[in-house]
Short mmCIF file of C-alpha atoms in Angstrom, two decimals:
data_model
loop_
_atom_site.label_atom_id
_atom_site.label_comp_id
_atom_site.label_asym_id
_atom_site.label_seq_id
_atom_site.Cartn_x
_atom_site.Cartn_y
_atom_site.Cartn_z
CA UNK F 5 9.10 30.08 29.79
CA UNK F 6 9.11 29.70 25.93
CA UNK F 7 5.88 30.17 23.95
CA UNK F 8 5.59 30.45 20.10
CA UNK F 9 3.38 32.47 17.93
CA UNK F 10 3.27 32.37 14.28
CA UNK F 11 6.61 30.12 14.15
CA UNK F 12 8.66 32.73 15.82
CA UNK F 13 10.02 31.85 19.46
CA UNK F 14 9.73 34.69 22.02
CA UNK F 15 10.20 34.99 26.14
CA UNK F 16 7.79 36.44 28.77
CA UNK F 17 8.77 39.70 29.79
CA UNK F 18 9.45 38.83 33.59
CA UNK F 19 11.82 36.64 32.87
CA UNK F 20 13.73 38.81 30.20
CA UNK F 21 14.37 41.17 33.22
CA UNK F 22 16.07 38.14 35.31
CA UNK F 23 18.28 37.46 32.40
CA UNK F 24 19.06 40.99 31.69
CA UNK F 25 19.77 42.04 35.48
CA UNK F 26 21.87 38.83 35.30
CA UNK F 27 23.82 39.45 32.24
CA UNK F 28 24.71 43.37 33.43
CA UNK F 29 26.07 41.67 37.05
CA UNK F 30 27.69 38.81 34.92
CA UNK F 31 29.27 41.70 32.66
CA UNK F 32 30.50 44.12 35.60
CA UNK F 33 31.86 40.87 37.62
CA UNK F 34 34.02 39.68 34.83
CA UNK F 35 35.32 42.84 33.21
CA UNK F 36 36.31 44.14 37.08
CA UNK F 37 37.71 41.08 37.41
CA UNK F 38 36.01 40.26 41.10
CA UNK F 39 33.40 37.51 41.23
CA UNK F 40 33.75 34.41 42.18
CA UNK F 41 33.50 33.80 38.61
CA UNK F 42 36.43 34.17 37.64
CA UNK F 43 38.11 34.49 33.96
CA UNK F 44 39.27 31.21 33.98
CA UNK F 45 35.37 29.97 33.14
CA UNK F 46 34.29 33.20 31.42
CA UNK F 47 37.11 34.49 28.88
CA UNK F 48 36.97 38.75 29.66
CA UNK F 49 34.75 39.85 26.94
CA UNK F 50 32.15 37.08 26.22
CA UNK F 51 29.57 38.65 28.36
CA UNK F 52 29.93 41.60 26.20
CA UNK F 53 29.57 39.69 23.16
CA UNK F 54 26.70 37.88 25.27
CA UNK F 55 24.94 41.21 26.02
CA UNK F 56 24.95 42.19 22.71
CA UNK F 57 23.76 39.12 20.91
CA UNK F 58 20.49 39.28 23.77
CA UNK F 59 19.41 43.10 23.36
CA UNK F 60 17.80 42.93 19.98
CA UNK F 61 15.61 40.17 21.11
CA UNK F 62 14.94 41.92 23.73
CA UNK F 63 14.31 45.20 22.23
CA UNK F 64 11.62 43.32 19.85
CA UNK F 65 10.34 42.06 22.57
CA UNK F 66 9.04 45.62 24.40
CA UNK F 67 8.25 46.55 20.67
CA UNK F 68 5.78 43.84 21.49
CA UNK F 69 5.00 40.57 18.90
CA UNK F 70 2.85 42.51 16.64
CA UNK F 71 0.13 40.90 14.66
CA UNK F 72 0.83 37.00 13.30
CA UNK F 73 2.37 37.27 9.93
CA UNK F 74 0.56 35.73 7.24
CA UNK F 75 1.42 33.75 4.05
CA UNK F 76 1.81 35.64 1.05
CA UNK F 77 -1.97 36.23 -0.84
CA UNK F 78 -1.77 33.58 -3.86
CA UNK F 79 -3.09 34.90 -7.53
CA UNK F 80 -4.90 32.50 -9.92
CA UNK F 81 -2.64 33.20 -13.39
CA UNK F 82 -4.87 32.58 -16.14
CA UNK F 83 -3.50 32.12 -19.62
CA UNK F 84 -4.76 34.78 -21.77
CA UNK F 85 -3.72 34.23 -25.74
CA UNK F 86 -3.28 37.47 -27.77
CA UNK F 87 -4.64 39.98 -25.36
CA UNK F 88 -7.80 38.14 -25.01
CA UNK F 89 -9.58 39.58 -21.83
CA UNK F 90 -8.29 43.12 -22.90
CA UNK F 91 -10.61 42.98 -26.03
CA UNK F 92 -13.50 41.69 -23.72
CA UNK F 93 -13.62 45.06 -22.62
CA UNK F 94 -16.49 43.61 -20.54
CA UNK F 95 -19.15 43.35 -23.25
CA UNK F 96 -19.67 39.50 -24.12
CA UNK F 97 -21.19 37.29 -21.95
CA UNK F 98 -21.26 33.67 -22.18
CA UNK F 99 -23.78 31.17 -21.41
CA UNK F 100 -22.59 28.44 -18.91
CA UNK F 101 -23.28 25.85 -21.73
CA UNK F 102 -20.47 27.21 -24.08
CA UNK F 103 -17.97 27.16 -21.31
CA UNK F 104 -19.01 23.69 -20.35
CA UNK F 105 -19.31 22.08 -24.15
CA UNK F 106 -18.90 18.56 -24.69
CA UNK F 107 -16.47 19.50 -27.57
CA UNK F 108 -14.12 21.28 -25.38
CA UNK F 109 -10.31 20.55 -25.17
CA UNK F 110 -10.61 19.75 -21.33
CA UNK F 111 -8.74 23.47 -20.85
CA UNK F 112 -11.17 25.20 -19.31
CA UNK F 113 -10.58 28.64 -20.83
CA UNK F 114 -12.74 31.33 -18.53
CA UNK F 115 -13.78 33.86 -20.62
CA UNK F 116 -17.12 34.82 -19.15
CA UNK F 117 -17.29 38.22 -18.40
CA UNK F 118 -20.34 40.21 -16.65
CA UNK F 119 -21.91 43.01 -18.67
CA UNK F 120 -21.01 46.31 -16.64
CA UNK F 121 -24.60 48.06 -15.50
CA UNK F 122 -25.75 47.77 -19.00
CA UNK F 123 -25.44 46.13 -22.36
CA UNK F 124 -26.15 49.47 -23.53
CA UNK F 125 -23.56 51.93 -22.52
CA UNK F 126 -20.49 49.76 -22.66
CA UNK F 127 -16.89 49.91 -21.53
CA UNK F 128 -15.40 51.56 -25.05
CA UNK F 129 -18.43 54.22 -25.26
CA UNK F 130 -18.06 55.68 -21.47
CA UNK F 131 -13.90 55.80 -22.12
CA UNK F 132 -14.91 57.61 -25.45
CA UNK F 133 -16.89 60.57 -24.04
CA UNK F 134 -15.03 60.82 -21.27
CA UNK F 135 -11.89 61.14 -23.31
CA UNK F 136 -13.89 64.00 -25.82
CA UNK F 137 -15.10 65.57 -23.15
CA UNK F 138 -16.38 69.03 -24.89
CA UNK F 139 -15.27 68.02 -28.03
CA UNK F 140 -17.72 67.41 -30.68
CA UNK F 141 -16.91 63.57 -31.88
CA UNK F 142 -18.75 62.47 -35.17
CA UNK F 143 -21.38 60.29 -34.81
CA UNK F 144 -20.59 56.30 -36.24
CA UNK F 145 -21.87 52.64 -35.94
CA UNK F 146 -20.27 50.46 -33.92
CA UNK F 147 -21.65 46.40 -33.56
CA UNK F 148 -20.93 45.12 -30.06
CA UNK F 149 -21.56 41.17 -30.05
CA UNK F 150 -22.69 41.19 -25.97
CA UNK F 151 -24.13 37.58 -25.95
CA UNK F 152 -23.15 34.23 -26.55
CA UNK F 153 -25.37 31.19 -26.18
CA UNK F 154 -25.00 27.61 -27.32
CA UNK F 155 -28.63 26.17 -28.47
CA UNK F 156 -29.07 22.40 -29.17
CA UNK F 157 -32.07 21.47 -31.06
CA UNK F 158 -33.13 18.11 -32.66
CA UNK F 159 -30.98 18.68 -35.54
CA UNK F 160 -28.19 20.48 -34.85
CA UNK F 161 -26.00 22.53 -31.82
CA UNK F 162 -24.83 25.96 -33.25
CA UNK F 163 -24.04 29.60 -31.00
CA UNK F 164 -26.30 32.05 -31.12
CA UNK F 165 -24.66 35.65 -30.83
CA UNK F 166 -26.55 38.73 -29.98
CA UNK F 167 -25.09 41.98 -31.64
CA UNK F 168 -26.38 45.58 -30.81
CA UNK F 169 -25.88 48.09 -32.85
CA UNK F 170 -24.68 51.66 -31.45
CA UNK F 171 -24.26 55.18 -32.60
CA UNK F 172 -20.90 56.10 -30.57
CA UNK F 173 -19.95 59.55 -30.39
CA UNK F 174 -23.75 60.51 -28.15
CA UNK F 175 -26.17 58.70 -25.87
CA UNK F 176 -28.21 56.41 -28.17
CA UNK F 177 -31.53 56.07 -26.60
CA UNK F 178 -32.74 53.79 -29.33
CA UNK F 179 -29.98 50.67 -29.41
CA UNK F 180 -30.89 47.80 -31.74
CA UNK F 181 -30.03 44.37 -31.71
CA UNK F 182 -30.27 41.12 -33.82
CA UNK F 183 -29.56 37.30 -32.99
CA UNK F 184 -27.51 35.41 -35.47
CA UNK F 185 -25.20 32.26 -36.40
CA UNK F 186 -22.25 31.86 -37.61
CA UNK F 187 -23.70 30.64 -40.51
CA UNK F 188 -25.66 33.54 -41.29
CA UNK F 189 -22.80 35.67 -41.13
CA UNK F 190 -21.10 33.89 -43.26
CA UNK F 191 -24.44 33.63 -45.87
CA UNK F 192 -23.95 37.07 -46.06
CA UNK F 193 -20.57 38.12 -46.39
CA UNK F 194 -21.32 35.54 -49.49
CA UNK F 195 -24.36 37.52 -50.83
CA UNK F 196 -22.34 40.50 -50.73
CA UNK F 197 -19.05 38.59 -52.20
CA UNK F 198 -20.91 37.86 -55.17
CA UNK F 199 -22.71 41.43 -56.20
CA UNK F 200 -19.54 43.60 -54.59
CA UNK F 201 -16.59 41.63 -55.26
CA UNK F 202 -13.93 44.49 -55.33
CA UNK F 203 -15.35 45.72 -52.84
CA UNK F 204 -15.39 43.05 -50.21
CA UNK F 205 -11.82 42.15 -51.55
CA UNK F 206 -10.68 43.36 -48.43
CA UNK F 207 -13.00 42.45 -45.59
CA UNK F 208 -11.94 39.71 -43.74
CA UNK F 209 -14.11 36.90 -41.69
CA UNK F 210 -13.12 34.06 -39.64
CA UNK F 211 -13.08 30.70 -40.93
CA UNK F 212 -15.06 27.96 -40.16
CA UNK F 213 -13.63 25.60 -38.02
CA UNK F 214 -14.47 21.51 -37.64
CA UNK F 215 -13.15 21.18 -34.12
CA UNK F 216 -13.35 23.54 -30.65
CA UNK F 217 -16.04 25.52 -32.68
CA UNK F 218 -18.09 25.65 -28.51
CA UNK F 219 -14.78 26.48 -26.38
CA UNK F 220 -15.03 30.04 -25.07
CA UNK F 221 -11.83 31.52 -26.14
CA UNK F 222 -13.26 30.33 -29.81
CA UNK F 223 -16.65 32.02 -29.39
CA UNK F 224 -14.94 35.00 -27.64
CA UNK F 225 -12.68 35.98 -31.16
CA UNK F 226 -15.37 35.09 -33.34
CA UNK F 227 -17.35 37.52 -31.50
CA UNK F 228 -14.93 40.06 -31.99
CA UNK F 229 -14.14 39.13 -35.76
CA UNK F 230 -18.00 39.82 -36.21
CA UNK F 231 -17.77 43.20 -34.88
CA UNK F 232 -14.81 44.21 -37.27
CA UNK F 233 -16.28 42.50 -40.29
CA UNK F 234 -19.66 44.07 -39.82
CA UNK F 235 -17.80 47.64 -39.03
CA UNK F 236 -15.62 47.22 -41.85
CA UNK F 237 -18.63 46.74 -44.16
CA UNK F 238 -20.88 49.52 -42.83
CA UNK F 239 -18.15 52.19 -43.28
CA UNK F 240 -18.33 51.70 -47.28
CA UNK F 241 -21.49 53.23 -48.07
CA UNK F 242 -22.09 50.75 -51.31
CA UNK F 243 -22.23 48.16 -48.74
CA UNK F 244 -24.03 49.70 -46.34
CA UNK F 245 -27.29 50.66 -48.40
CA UNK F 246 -27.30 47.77 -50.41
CA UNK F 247 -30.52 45.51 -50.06
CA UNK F 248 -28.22 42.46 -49.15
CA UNK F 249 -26.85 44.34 -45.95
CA UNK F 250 -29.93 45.96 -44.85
CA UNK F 251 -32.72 42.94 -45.10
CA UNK F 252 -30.19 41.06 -43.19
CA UNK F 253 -30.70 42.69 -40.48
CA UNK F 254 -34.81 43.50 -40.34
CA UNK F 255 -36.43 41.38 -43.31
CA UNK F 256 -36.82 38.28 -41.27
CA UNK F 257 -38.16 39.88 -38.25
CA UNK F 258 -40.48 41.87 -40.62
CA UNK F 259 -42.04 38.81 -41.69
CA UNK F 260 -42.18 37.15 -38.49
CA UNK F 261 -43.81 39.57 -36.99
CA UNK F 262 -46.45 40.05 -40.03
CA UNK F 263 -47.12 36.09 -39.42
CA UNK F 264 -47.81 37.18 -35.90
CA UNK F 265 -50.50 39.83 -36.62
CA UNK F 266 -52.09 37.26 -38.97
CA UNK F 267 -52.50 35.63 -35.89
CA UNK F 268 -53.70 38.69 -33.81
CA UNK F 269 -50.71 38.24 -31.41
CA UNK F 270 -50.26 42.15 -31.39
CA UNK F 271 -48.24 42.02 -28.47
CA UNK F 272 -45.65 39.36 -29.77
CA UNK F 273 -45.40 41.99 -32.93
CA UNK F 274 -45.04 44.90 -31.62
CA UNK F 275 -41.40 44.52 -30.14
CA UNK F 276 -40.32 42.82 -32.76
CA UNK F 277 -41.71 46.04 -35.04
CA UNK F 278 -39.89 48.35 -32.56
CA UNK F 279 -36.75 46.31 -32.95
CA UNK F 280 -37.02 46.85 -36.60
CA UNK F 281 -37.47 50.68 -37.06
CA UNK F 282 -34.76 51.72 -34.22
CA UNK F 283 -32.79 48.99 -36.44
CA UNK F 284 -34.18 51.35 -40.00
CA UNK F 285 -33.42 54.58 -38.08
CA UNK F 286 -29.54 53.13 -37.61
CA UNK F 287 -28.96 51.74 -41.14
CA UNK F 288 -30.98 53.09 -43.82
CA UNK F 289 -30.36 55.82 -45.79
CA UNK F 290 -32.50 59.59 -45.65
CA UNK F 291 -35.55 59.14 -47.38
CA UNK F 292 -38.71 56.46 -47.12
CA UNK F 293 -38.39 52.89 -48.21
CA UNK F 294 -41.35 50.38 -48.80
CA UNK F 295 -39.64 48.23 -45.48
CA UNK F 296 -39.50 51.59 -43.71
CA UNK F 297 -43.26 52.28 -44.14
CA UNK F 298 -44.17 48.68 -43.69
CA UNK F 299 -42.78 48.95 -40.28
CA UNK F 300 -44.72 51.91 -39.64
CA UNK F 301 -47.79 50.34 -40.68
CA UNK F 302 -46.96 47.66 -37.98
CA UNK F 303 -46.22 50.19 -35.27
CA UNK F 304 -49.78 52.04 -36.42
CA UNK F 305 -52.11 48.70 -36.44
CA UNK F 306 -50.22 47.25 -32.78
CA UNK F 307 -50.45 50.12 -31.23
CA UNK F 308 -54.23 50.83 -32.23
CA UNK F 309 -55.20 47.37 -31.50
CA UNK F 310 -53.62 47.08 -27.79
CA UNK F 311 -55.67 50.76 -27.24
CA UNK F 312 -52.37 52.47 -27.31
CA UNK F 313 -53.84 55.38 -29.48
CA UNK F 314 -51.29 58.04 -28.67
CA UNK F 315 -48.31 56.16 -30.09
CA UNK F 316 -50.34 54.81 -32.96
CA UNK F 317 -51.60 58.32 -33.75
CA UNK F 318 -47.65 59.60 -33.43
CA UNK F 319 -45.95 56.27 -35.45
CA UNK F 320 -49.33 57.77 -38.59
CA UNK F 321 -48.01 61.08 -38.23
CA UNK F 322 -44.27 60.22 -38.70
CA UNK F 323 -45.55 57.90 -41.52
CA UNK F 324 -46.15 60.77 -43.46
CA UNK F 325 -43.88 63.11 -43.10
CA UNK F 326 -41.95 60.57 -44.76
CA UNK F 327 -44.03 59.87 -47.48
CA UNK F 328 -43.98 64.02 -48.24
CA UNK F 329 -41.12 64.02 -50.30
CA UNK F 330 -42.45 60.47 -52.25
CA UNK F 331 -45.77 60.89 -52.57
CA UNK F 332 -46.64 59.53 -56.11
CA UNK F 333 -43.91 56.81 -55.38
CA UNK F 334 -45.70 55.21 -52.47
CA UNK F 335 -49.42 57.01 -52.55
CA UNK F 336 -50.67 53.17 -52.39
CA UNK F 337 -49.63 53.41 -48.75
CA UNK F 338 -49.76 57.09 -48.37
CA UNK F 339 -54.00 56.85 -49.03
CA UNK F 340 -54.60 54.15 -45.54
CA UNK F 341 -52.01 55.97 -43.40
CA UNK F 342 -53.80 59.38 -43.98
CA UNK F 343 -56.95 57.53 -43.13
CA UNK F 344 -56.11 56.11 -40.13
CA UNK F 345 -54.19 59.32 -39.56
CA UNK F 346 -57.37 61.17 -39.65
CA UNK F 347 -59.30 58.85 -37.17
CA UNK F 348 -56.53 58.47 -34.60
CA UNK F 349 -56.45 62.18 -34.37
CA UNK F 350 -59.97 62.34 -34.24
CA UNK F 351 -59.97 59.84 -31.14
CA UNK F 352 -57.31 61.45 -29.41
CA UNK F 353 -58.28 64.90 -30.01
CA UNK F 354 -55.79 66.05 -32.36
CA UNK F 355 -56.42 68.49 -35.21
CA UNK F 356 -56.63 66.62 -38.67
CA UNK F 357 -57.66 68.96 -40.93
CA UNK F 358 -54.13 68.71 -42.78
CA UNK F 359 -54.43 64.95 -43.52
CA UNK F 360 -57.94 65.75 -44.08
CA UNK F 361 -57.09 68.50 -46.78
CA UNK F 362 -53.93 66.49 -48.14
CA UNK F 363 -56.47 63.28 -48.68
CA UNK F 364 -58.86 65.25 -50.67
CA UNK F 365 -56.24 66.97 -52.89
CA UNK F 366 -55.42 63.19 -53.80
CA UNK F 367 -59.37 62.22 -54.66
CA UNK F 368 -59.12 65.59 -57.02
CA UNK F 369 -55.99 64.46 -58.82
CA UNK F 370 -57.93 61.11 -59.61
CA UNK F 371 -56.98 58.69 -56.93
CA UNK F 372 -59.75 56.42 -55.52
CA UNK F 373 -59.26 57.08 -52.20
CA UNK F 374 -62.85 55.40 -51.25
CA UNK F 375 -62.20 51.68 -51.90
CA UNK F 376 -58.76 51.45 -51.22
CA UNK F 377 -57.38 48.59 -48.56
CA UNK F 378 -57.13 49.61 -45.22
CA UNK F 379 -54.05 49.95 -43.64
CA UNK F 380 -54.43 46.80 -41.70
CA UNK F 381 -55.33 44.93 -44.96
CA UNK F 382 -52.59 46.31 -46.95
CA UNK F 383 -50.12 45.04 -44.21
CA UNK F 384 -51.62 41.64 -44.07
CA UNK F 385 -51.82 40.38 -47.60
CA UNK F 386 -48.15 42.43 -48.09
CA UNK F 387 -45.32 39.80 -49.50
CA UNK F 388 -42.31 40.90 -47.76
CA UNK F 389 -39.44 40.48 -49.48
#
């Protein structure tokens, strides 16, 4: 009886025996020449070549079938341009609406790539340290662009990227971020164009483009065109500490969140103030700034106001150490944050007497430390800029 498996044709094992007993008699009977056979109807020989053809099936056979072979497993080849999911590395993201634009091609390019247990130790970082392993590496910048969603509004449909920023080389416990457009990218690799000409000679930036500007292999090397132009202009420190660079990243969340303490939404400001200062700590050079303290002043007021008078007392105290080395520079603001210094401490149970000593050595060099603006009020009626 014949039964098939997997498209291969095989015979029970009983009656394999009958045919092999029967070909061993059939071979003897021939090649001795008795039978009733006969080599007149079997040529001497066949049932040799007979035998032989028969004992490899039948060999496979005690071997047993084995398990059903399969079809080969089929792989899904995507095309992937210039290296494209290699410089992923893992770290964008893309919303479902820029893979799924109206303005696409019609070739769905799948370029969407899950973050890998956290935006903020990435793919390139863990490789790094593990590569320097008890080495010490120097400490850098690095922009990582790990977000990419397409917004329509009434007016317009644009992507918005997210970039963090990242000290490589350690564990950053502080990462930063901003959200952006093309176009302000582009506003300021203009602003800088025109003050450092030679300068930006050299840095390059992708060009705008009037079609396939929401395709996903489009926003995926734009992303990575804004992490080499912004890398490119951080490592020349003329770029990096000019005004242009810096308040693009903080000055417009400094004022947004101002506009939200004017509205005593303390706890819509005081991310955004966080956001700024780890942003400060990253980018600005040694030494206070006016954005620097305003910042501060945000952190001080938020924290005091949502009863949070620990940090607020800590955010005073870190106030002035940097206004130490500045004091006649900035003792507008260095007056309110000793004051409020002096009564967070108090209300947390801190000793003052420094602030208290440092405040009176300013009333005895002829500052009017009595009817000064709060800290609060200075931060309020403060034109950021």
């Amino acid at each position: 009886m014949i039964s098939t498996r997997s498209g291969q044709r095989t015979t029970e094992p009983s009656s394999l025996h009958r045919v092999h007993a029967m070909s061993r008699r059939l071979l003897l009977a021939v090649d001795s020449g008795s039978g009733s056979l006969g080599e007149s109807r079997f040529p001497r020989g066949m049932a040799t070549r007979f035998l032989k053809r028969l004992r490899p099936s039948t060999l496979k056979e005690q071997r047993g079938p084995g398990p059903p072979e399969e079809p080969p497993e089929t792989a899904d080849l995507v095309d992937d341009p210039e290296g494209l999911s290699v410089r992923l590395s893992g770290t964008l993201s893309l919303s479902e609406d820029s893979l799924g634009s109206g303005e696409s091609d019609g070739t769905d390019v799948k370029a969407t790539e899950e973050l890998n247990t956290s935006p903020l130790l990435t793919k390139q970082q863990r490789e790094m340290w593990a590569s320097t392993h008890g080495h010490r590496v120097p400490i850098r910048l690095t922009f990582e662009v790990t977000e990419a969603n397409v917004v329509r509004d009434v007016h317009a449909k644009y992507v918005m990227y997210t970039i963090y920023l990242l000290q490589s080389g350690r564990y950053d416990p502080s990462p930063a971020y901003i959200t952006c457009r093309y176009s302000d990218l582009e506003r300021l690799r203009r602003s800088l164009r025109s003050h450092y000409p030679e300068e930006m000679s050299m840095v390059s930036f992708p060009h705008k483009r009037l079609h396939k500007n929401f395709t996903a292999e489009t926003i995926a090397k734009r992303s990575r065109a804004f992490e080499q132009f912004l890398c490119h202009v951080s490592s020349l420190p003329i770029l990096r500490h000019s005004p242009q660079f810096l308040g693009f990243f903080y000055l417009r969340d400094m004022q947004r969140a101002q506009q939200f303490m004017r509205t005593v939404l303390y706890s819509l400001a005081l991310p955004i103030w966080t956001n700024c200062w780890h942003l400060q700590e990253k980018l600005c050079p040694p030494g206070p700034s006016t954005h620097q303290l305003l910042v501060l002043a945000g952190l001080v007021i938020c924290h005091q106001e949502m009863d949070m008078l620990a940090d607020a007392q800590a955010f005073s105290e870190r106030a002035i150490v940097h206004l130490q080395a500045a004091q006649e520079q900035y003792v507008s603001l260095l007056i309110p944050f000793l004051q409020a210094h002096i009564q967070l401490s108090w209300r947390v149970g801190i000793d003052k007497r420094d602030s208290e000593a440092a405040l009176l050595k300013l009333q005895d060099n002829g500052h009017n430390t009595h009817s000064t603006p709060t800290l609060k009020e200075f931060l309020l009626t403060e034109t950021i800029s």
